[in-house]
Coordinates of C-alpha atoms in Angstrom, one line a residue:
Chain A
X1294 CA -199.3 -63.5 -3.1
X1295 CA -198.4 -66.8 -1.6
X1296 CA -200.5 -69.8 -0.3
X1297 CA -199.2 -72.7 1.6
X1298 CA -200.8 -76.1 2.5
X1299 CA -199.5 -79.3 3.9
X1300 CA -201.0 -82.8 3.4
X1301 CA -200.2 -86.1 5.1
X1302 CA -200.1 -89.3 3.1
X1303 CA -200.1 -92.8 4.6
X1304 CA -200.1 -95.3 1.8
X1305 CA -201.4 -98.8 2.0
X1306 CA -198.4 -100.3 0.3
X1307 CA -194.7 -99.8 1.0
X1308 CA -194.2 -98.6 -2.6
X1309 CA -197.1 -96.8 -4.3
X1310 CA -198.0 -94.0 -6.6
X1311 CA -200.9 -91.7 -5.5
X1312 CA -202.5 -89.5 -8.2
X1313 CA -202.7 -86.0 -6.6
X1314 CA -203.7 -84.0 -9.6
X1315 CA -207.2 -83.2 -8.4
X1316 CA -205.8 -82.3 -5.0
X1317 CA -203.4 -79.9 -6.6
X1318 CA -206.1 -78.2 -8.6
X1319 CA -208.3 -77.9 -5.4
X1320 CA -205.4 -76.1 -3.6
X1321 CA -205.0 -73.8 -6.6
X1322 CA -208.8 -73.1 -6.3
X1323 CA -208.6 -72.4 -2.6
X1324 CA -205.7 -70.0 -3.1
X1325 CA -207.5 -67.8 -5.5
X1326 CA -204.2 -67.4 -7.4
X1327 CA -204.7 -67.2 -11.1
X1328 CA -201.2 -66.9 -12.5
X1329 CA -198.1 -68.4 -10.9
X1330 CA -196.1 -71.4 -9.8
X1331 CA -197.1 -74.2 -7.4
X1332 CA -194.3 -76.1 -5.7
X1333 CA -195.2 -79.7 -4.8
X1334 CA -192.4 -81.0 -2.6
X1335 CA -192.1 -84.1 -0.5
X1336 CA -191.0 -83.2 3.0
X1337 CA -189.6 -86.7 3.6
X1338 CA -186.5 -88.0 2.0
X1339 CA -187.8 -91.4 0.9
X1340 CA -190.6 -90.2 -1.5
X1341 CA -190.7 -88.4 -4.8
X1342 CA -193.1 -86.3 -6.9
X1343 CA -193.5 -87.3 -10.6
X1344 CA -195.4 -85.9 -13.5
X1345 CA -196.3 -88.5 -16.0
X1346 CA -199.2 -90.4 -17.6
X1347 CA -201.9 -92.0 -15.4
X1348 CA -201.4 -95.4 -17.2
X1349 CA -201.2 -98.6 -15.2
X1350 CA -198.4 -100.0 -17.3
X1351 CA -196.2 -96.9 -17.1
X1352 CA -196.6 -96.7 -13.3
X1353 CA -195.6 -100.3 -12.9
X1354 CA -192.7 -99.9 -15.4
X1355 CA -191.4 -96.9 -13.4
X1356 CA -191.6 -98.6 -10.0
X1357 CA -189.9 -101.7 -11.4
X1358 CA -187.2 -99.6 -13.1
X1359 CA -186.4 -97.8 -9.8
X1360 CA -186.4 -101.2 -8.1
X1361 CA -183.8 -102.6 -10.6
X1362 CA -181.6 -99.6 -10.2
X1363 CA -181.9 -99.4 -6.4
X1364 CA -183.0 -102.8 -5.1
X1365 CA -184.9 -102.9 -1.8
X1366 CA -183.0 -106.0 -0.5
X1367 CA -179.5 -104.7 -0.7
X1368 CA -177.1 -104.1 2.1
X1369 CA -176.7 -100.3 2.1
X1370 CA -174.3 -98.4 4.4
X1371 CA -177.3 -96.5 5.8
X1372 CA -178.5 -99.8 7.4
X1373 CA -175.7 -99.5 9.9
X1374 CA -177.9 -97.0 11.6
X1375 CA -180.6 -99.7 12.1
X1376 CA -182.7 -98.4 9.2
X1377 CA -183.7 -100.7 6.3
X1378 CA -184.8 -98.1 3.7
X1379 CA -181.5 -97.3 2.0
X1380 CA -183.1 -98.1 -1.3
X1381 CA -185.8 -95.5 -0.9
X1382 CA -183.2 -92.7 -0.5
X1383 CA -181.7 -93.7 -3.8
X1384 CA -185.1 -93.9 -5.5
X1385 CA -185.8 -90.4 -4.2
X1386 CA -182.4 -89.3 -5.8
X1387 CA -183.5 -90.6 -9.2
X1388 CA -187.1 -89.4 -9.3
X1389 CA -186.4 -86.1 -7.6
X1390 CA -188.6 -84.9 -4.6
X1391 CA -190.4 -82.0 -6.2
X1392 CA -192.0 -80.4 -9.2
X1393 CA -193.2 -76.9 -10.2
X1394 CA -196.6 -76.8 -11.7
X1395 CA -197.5 -73.7 -13.8
X1396 CA -200.8 -72.1 -13.1
X1397 CA -202.5 -70.1 -15.9
X1398 CA -206.0 -68.6 -15.6
X1399 CA -206.5 -70.4 -12.4
X1400 CA -205.8 -73.9 -13.8
X1401 CA -202.9 -76.2 -13.7
X1402 CA -201.4 -75.6 -17.1
X1403 CA -200.8 -79.2 -18.2
X1404 CA -200.4 -81.1 -21.5
X1405 CA -202.9 -83.7 -22.5
X1406 CA -201.6 -86.6 -20.4
X1407 CA -199.8 -84.8 -17.5
X1408 CA -200.8 -86.2 -14.2
X1409 CA -199.1 -85.5 -10.8
X1410 CA -198.1 -88.4 -8.6
X1411 CA -196.9 -88.6 -5.1
X1412 CA -194.4 -91.5 -5.3
X1413 CA -194.0 -93.4 -2.0
X1414 CA -190.9 -95.6 -1.6
X1415 CA -191.2 -96.4 2.1
X1416 CA -194.8 -96.0 3.1
X1417 CA -197.4 -97.4 5.5
X1418 CA -196.6 -94.4 7.8
X1419 CA -197.5 -90.7 7.8
X1420 CA -195.5 -88.5 5.5
X1421 CA -196.0 -84.9 4.6
X1422 CA -196.0 -82.9 1.3
X1423 CA -195.9 -79.2 1.0
X1424 CA -197.9 -77.3 -1.6
X1425 CA -196.8 -73.7 -1.9
X1426 CA -198.1 -71.3 -4.5
X1427 CA -196.6 -68.0 -5.5
X1428 CA -198.4 -65.7 -8.0
X1429 CA -201.0 -63.1 -8.5
Chain B
X982 CA -195.8 -60.1 -13.1
X983 CA -196.1 -63.2 -15.1
X984 CA -195.5 -64.1 -18.8
X985 CA -196.4 -67.3 -20.5
X986 CA -195.5 -68.7 -23.8
X987 CA -195.9 -72.1 -25.5
X988 CA -193.7 -73.5 -28.3
X989 CA -194.1 -76.6 -30.4
X990 CA -191.2 -78.8 -31.3
X991 CA -191.2 -81.5 -34.0
X992 CA -187.7 -83.0 -34.1
X993 CA -186.2 -84.7 -37.2
X994 CA -185.0 -87.6 -35.2
X995 CA -186.8 -89.9 -32.7
X996 CA -184.2 -89.0 -30.0
X997 CA -182.6 -85.5 -30.2
X998 CA -181.3 -82.6 -28.2
X999 CA -182.4 -79.1 -29.3
X1000 CA -180.5 -76.1 -27.9
X1001 CA -183.2 -73.7 -26.8
X1002 CA -181.0 -71.2 -24.9
X1003 CA -181.4 -68.4 -27.4
X1004 CA -185.2 -69.0 -27.5
X1005 CA -185.4 -68.8 -23.7
X1006 CA -183.5 -65.4 -23.7
X1007 CA -185.8 -64.1 -26.4
X1008 CA -188.8 -65.0 -24.3
X1009 CA -187.2 -63.2 -21.3
X1010 CA -186.7 -60.1 -23.6
X1011 CA -190.3 -60.2 -24.8
X1012 CA -191.6 -60.4 -21.2
X1013 CA -189.8 -57.3 -20.0
X1014 CA -189.2 -59.1 -16.7
X1015 CA -185.8 -58.2 -15.3
X1016 CA -185.6 -60.2 -12.1
X1017 CA -187.3 -63.6 -11.5
X1018 CA -187.7 -67.3 -12.4
X1019 CA -188.4 -68.8 -15.8
X1020 CA -190.0 -72.3 -15.7
X1021 CA -189.2 -74.3 -18.8
X1022 CA -191.3 -77.5 -18.7
X1023 CA -192.1 -80.2 -21.2
X1024 CA -195.9 -80.6 -21.6
X1025 CA -195.5 -84.1 -22.9
X1026 CA -194.3 -87.0 -20.8
X1027 CA -191.7 -88.5 -23.1
X1028 CA -189.4 -85.5 -23.2
X1029 CA -187.1 -83.7 -20.8
X1030 CA -185.3 -80.4 -20.2
X1031 CA -181.6 -80.4 -19.4
X1032 CA -179.1 -77.8 -18.6
X1033 CA -175.6 -78.8 -19.5
X1034 CA -172.7 -78.1 -21.9
X1035 CA -173.3 -77.6 -25.6
X1036 CA -170.6 -80.2 -26.4
X1037 CA -171.2 -82.9 -29.0
X1038 CA -169.5 -85.6 -27.0
X1039 CA -171.5 -84.9 -23.8
X1040 CA -174.8 -84.8 -25.7
X1041 CA -174.0 -88.2 -27.2
X1042 CA -172.8 -89.6 -23.9
X1043 CA -176.0 -88.5 -22.2
X1044 CA -178.3 -90.0 -24.8
X1045 CA -176.3 -93.3 -24.9
X1046 CA -176.4 -93.4 -21.1
X1047 CA -180.2 -93.0 -21.0
X1048 CA -180.5 -95.6 -23.7
X1049 CA -178.4 -98.1 -21.7
X1050 CA -180.5 -97.5 -18.6
X1051 CA -183.9 -97.5 -20.4
X1052 CA -183.4 -99.4 -23.7
X1053 CA -185.8 -98.5 -26.6
X1054 CA -186.2 -102.2 -27.6
X1055 CA -187.5 -103.6 -24.4
X1056 CA -190.9 -105.1 -23.7
X1057 CA -192.4 -102.6 -21.2
X1058 CA -195.8 -103.2 -19.6
X1059 CA -196.9 -99.9 -21.2
X1060 CA -196.7 -101.6 -24.5
X1061 CA -199.9 -103.6 -23.7
X1062 CA -201.7 -100.4 -24.6
X1063 CA -200.4 -100.6 -28.1
X1064 CA -197.8 -97.9 -27.5
X1065 CA -194.1 -98.6 -28.2
X1066 CA -192.5 -95.7 -26.3
X1067 CA -192.2 -97.2 -22.7
X1068 CA -188.5 -96.3 -22.8
X1069 CA -189.2 -92.6 -23.3
X1070 CA -191.2 -92.4 -20.1
X1071 CA -188.3 -93.8 -18.1
X1072 CA -185.8 -91.5 -19.8
X1073 CA -188.1 -88.6 -18.8
X1074 CA -188.0 -90.0 -15.2
X1075 CA -184.2 -89.8 -15.1
X1076 CA -183.7 -86.5 -16.8
X1077 CA -186.7 -84.7 -15.3
X1078 CA -189.1 -82.7 -17.4
X1079 CA -188.4 -79.2 -16.2
X1080 CA -185.9 -76.6 -15.0
X1081 CA -186.1 -73.2 -13.4
X1082 CA -183.8 -70.6 -15.0
X1083 CA -182.9 -67.6 -12.9
X1084 CA -183.3 -64.2 -14.5
X1085 CA -181.1 -61.3 -13.3
X1086 CA -181.0 -57.8 -14.9
X1087 CA -183.0 -59.1 -17.8
X1088 CA -180.6 -62.0 -18.6
X1089 CA -180.6 -65.7 -18.0
X1090 CA -178.2 -65.9 -15.1
X1091 CA -176.0 -68.8 -16.2
X1092 CA -172.5 -70.1 -15.5
X1093 CA -170.0 -70.1 -18.4
X1094 CA -171.1 -73.4 -20.1
X1095 CA -174.7 -73.7 -19.1
X1096 CA -176.9 -74.3 -22.1
X1097 CA -180.6 -75.3 -22.1
X1098 CA -181.7 -78.3 -24.1
X1099 CA -185.1 -79.7 -25.0
X1100 CA -184.5 -83.4 -24.9
X1101 CA -186.7 -85.4 -27.1
X1102 CA -187.1 -89.1 -26.5
X1103 CA -190.0 -89.9 -28.8
X1104 CA -190.0 -87.3 -31.5
X1105 CA -191.0 -86.8 -35.2
X1106 CA -194.3 -85.4 -34.0
X1107 CA -195.6 -82.1 -32.5
X1108 CA -194.9 -81.7 -28.8
X1109 CA -195.3 -78.5 -26.7
X1110 CA -193.2 -76.8 -24.0
X1111 CA -194.4 -74.1 -21.6
X1112 CA -192.2 -71.2 -20.8
X1113 CA -193.6 -69.3 -17.8
X1114 CA -191.9 -66.4 -16.1
X1115 CA -192.7 -64.8 -12.7
X1116 CA -190.9 -61.8 -11.5
X1117 CA -190.6 -58.0 -11.6
Chain C
X466 CA -189.2 -58.9 -4.2
X467 CA -186.1 -60.8 -5.3
X468 CA -182.7 -61.4 -3.7
X469 CA -179.7 -62.9 -5.4
X470 CA -176.4 -64.2 -4.1
X471 CA -173.6 -66.2 -5.5
X472 CA -171.2 -68.4 -3.5
X473 CA -168.0 -70.2 -4.7
X474 CA -167.2 -73.7 -3.6
X475 CA -163.8 -75.3 -3.9
X476 CA -164.0 -78.8 -2.4
X477 CA -161.1 -80.7 -0.9
X478 CA -162.1 -83.9 -2.6
X479 CA -162.9 -84.6 -6.3
X480 CA -166.3 -85.9 -5.2
X481 CA -167.9 -84.5 -2.1
X482 CA -171.1 -83.5 -0.5
X483 CA -171.2 -80.1 1.3
X484 CA -174.0 -79.4 3.7
X485 CA -175.3 -75.9 2.8
X486 CA -178.5 -75.8 4.8
X487 CA -177.3 -73.2 7.3
X488 CA -175.9 -71.1 4.4
X489 CA -179.3 -71.2 2.7
X490 CA -181.1 -70.1 5.9
X491 CA -178.6 -67.2 6.4
X492 CA -179.3 -66.0 2.8
X493 CA -183.0 -66.1 3.6
X494 CA -182.3 -64.0 6.7
X495 CA -180.3 -61.5 4.7
X496 CA -183.0 -61.2 2.1
X497 CA -185.7 -60.2 4.6
X498 CA -188.2 -62.3 2.5
X499 CA -190.7 -64.1 4.7
X500 CA -192.8 -66.1 2.1
X501 CA -191.5 -67.4 -1.2
X502 CA -189.2 -69.7 -3.1
X503 CA -185.5 -70.0 -3.0
X504 CA -183.8 -71.4 -6.1
X505 CA -180.4 -73.1 -5.3
X506 CA -178.8 -73.9 -8.6
X507 CA -175.3 -75.1 -9.5
X508 CA -173.8 -72.8 -12.2
X509 CA -171.4 -75.5 -13.3
X510 CA -172.5 -78.6 -15.2
X511 CA -170.6 -81.2 -13.2
X512 CA -172.2 -80.6 -9.8
X513 CA -175.7 -81.1 -8.3
X514 CA -177.9 -80.0 -5.5
X515 CA -179.7 -82.6 -3.4
X516 CA -182.1 -82.5 -0.5
X517 CA -181.8 -85.6 1.7
X518 CA -180.7 -86.8 5.2
X519 CA -177.4 -85.7 6.7
X520 CA -176.5 -89.3 7.5
X521 CA -173.0 -90.5 6.7
X522 CA -174.2 -93.8 5.3
X523 CA -176.8 -92.3 2.9
X524 CA -174.3 -89.8 1.5
X525 CA -171.8 -92.6 0.9
X526 CA -174.5 -94.8 -0.6
X527 CA -175.6 -92.0 -2.9
X528 CA -172.1 -91.2 -4.2
X529 CA -171.3 -95.0 -4.7
X530 CA -174.6 -95.4 -6.5
X531 CA -173.8 -92.6 -8.9
X532 CA -170.3 -94.0 -9.4
X533 CA -171.7 -97.4 -10.3
X534 CA -174.2 -95.9 -12.8
X535 CA -171.7 -93.4 -14.3
X536 CA -168.1 -94.7 -13.5
X537 CA -165.3 -92.2 -13.4
X538 CA -162.8 -94.3 -15.3
X539 CA -164.8 -94.9 -18.4
X540 CA -163.9 -93.7 -21.9
X541 CA -166.6 -91.1 -22.7
X542 CA -167.0 -89.4 -26.0
X543 CA -166.6 -86.1 -24.2
X544 CA -162.9 -87.1 -23.5
X545 CA -162.1 -86.5 -27.2
X546 CA -162.0 -82.8 -26.2
X547 CA -159.2 -83.5 -23.8
X548 CA -161.5 -83.4 -20.8
X549 CA -161.6 -86.3 -18.4
X550 CA -164.8 -85.6 -16.5
X551 CA -167.5 -87.2 -18.7
X552 CA -168.7 -89.1 -15.7
X553 CA -169.5 -85.9 -13.8
X554 CA -171.8 -84.6 -16.5
X555 CA -173.8 -87.9 -16.2
X556 CA -173.9 -87.7 -12.4
X557 CA -175.3 -84.2 -12.8
X558 CA -178.0 -85.6 -15.1
X559 CA -179.1 -88.1 -12.5
X560 CA -179.0 -85.9 -9.5
X561 CA -180.3 -82.7 -11.2
X562 CA -178.5 -79.4 -10.7
X563 CA -181.1 -77.5 -8.7
X564 CA -183.8 -77.4 -6.1
X565 CA -186.5 -75.0 -5.0
X566 CA -186.7 -74.5 -1.2
X567 CA -190.0 -73.2 0.2
X568 CA -189.7 -70.3 2.6
X569 CA -192.5 -69.8 5.2
X570 CA -192.5 -67.2 8.0
X571 CA -188.9 -66.5 7.2
X572 CA -187.7 -70.1 7.6
X573 CA -186.8 -72.9 5.2
X574 CA -189.9 -74.9 5.3
X575 CA -188.4 -78.4 5.7
X576 CA -189.4 -81.8 7.0
X577 CA -187.6 -83.3 10.0
X578 CA -184.6 -84.7 8.2
X579 CA -184.4 -82.5 5.1
X580 CA -180.9 -81.1 4.5
X581 CA -179.5 -79.3 1.4
X582 CA -176.3 -80.5 -0.1
X583 CA -174.0 -79.1 -2.8
X584 CA -172.9 -82.3 -4.6
X585 CA -169.5 -81.9 -6.2
X586 CA -168.6 -84.5 -8.9
X587 CA -165.4 -82.8 -10.3
X588 CA -164.0 -80.6 -7.5
X589 CA -160.8 -79.2 -6.2
X590 CA -161.5 -76.0 -8.2
X591 CA -163.7 -73.0 -7.9
X592 CA -167.3 -73.5 -8.9
X593 CA -170.3 -71.2 -8.3
X594 CA -173.8 -71.7 -7.1
X595 CA -176.6 -69.2 -7.4
X596 CA -179.1 -68.6 -4.6
X597 CA -182.1 -66.6 -5.8
X598 CA -185.2 -65.8 -3.8
X599 CA -188.5 -64.5 -5.0
X600 CA -191.3 -63.6 -2.5
X601 CA -192.7 -61.1 -0.2

């Protein structure tokens, strides 16, 4: 069995984490799938998906860390196209654009602090995420 | 068909790689699944899973590389909570907390040097990993 | 249902991106699988798989970014074995060696700019990639 859903995110900030854990569980519930894998994958190439702790300091540390490694205000080759979001493609590279969430007995099978975040690096516009479940 | 197993790791060192390739194959054997995917995913947010070569130099290069990018002794915002492991969350970000291992004819379908490591960044305490297989 | 295929890449350059999006879709077509997941995973430990935009500037930005973080001409511990590709193992760490592509109605279920790349970090020799599909 498979189940597919798409959601659109438009963040208030250019760079922002959005906690989508409850959304993921709701999609599992809708699907009726009790055992399997859920792929959560950004369909745009300037966003990521991250599983970590829902702690304010960590989220800020992570965004600052990515900003230090791939600064927003740097002159990337990509900007020759007229775009100004070269940094967001490199942040995507570091964070990765997808995760697989295990589903066991109809629940996201998480450790005590695991939280799923949509990580926006070039927001304030509509961007889609695919949630696809395979299982039984 | 799905098969799920949890293992607990308590490393001797704070930062350590643990070769879990044989463990993964044993779980495939137990499952009886001959074709499919095995998710190996850290359930804690200060550890990673990495597939690379079981070569002493590489493992030390990798840990040193992560230490340079996300130093242990830095004052992270996360430390305002009383925690002191901010670095380990960022190392998790870089390495990623999970891999999918292909299973073909009942075997991990690996290239010649591929080895699966549990990568601990804040050890000396019990931490769980989920192994979940889906296939036929 | 599962379907497995292996392809061998031998790039002209030592470091090079190869657009494999069409190849991935052809393998989906061959498989006859209409709904599921395709794992695309490098079987060597000095290559990666990346989903991003097929834009010349981005690809050059990404390779330069990885080169800055893990320089080719640095004296890694791994080189004590006689190897000279320590940098490529660290680039693999950052980019990750695999992705899961969602398949919906027989098509790679991608956003508007998503393109799949084989990322070679130590090329000019034969290296394999596994494509494995699970679905219905």
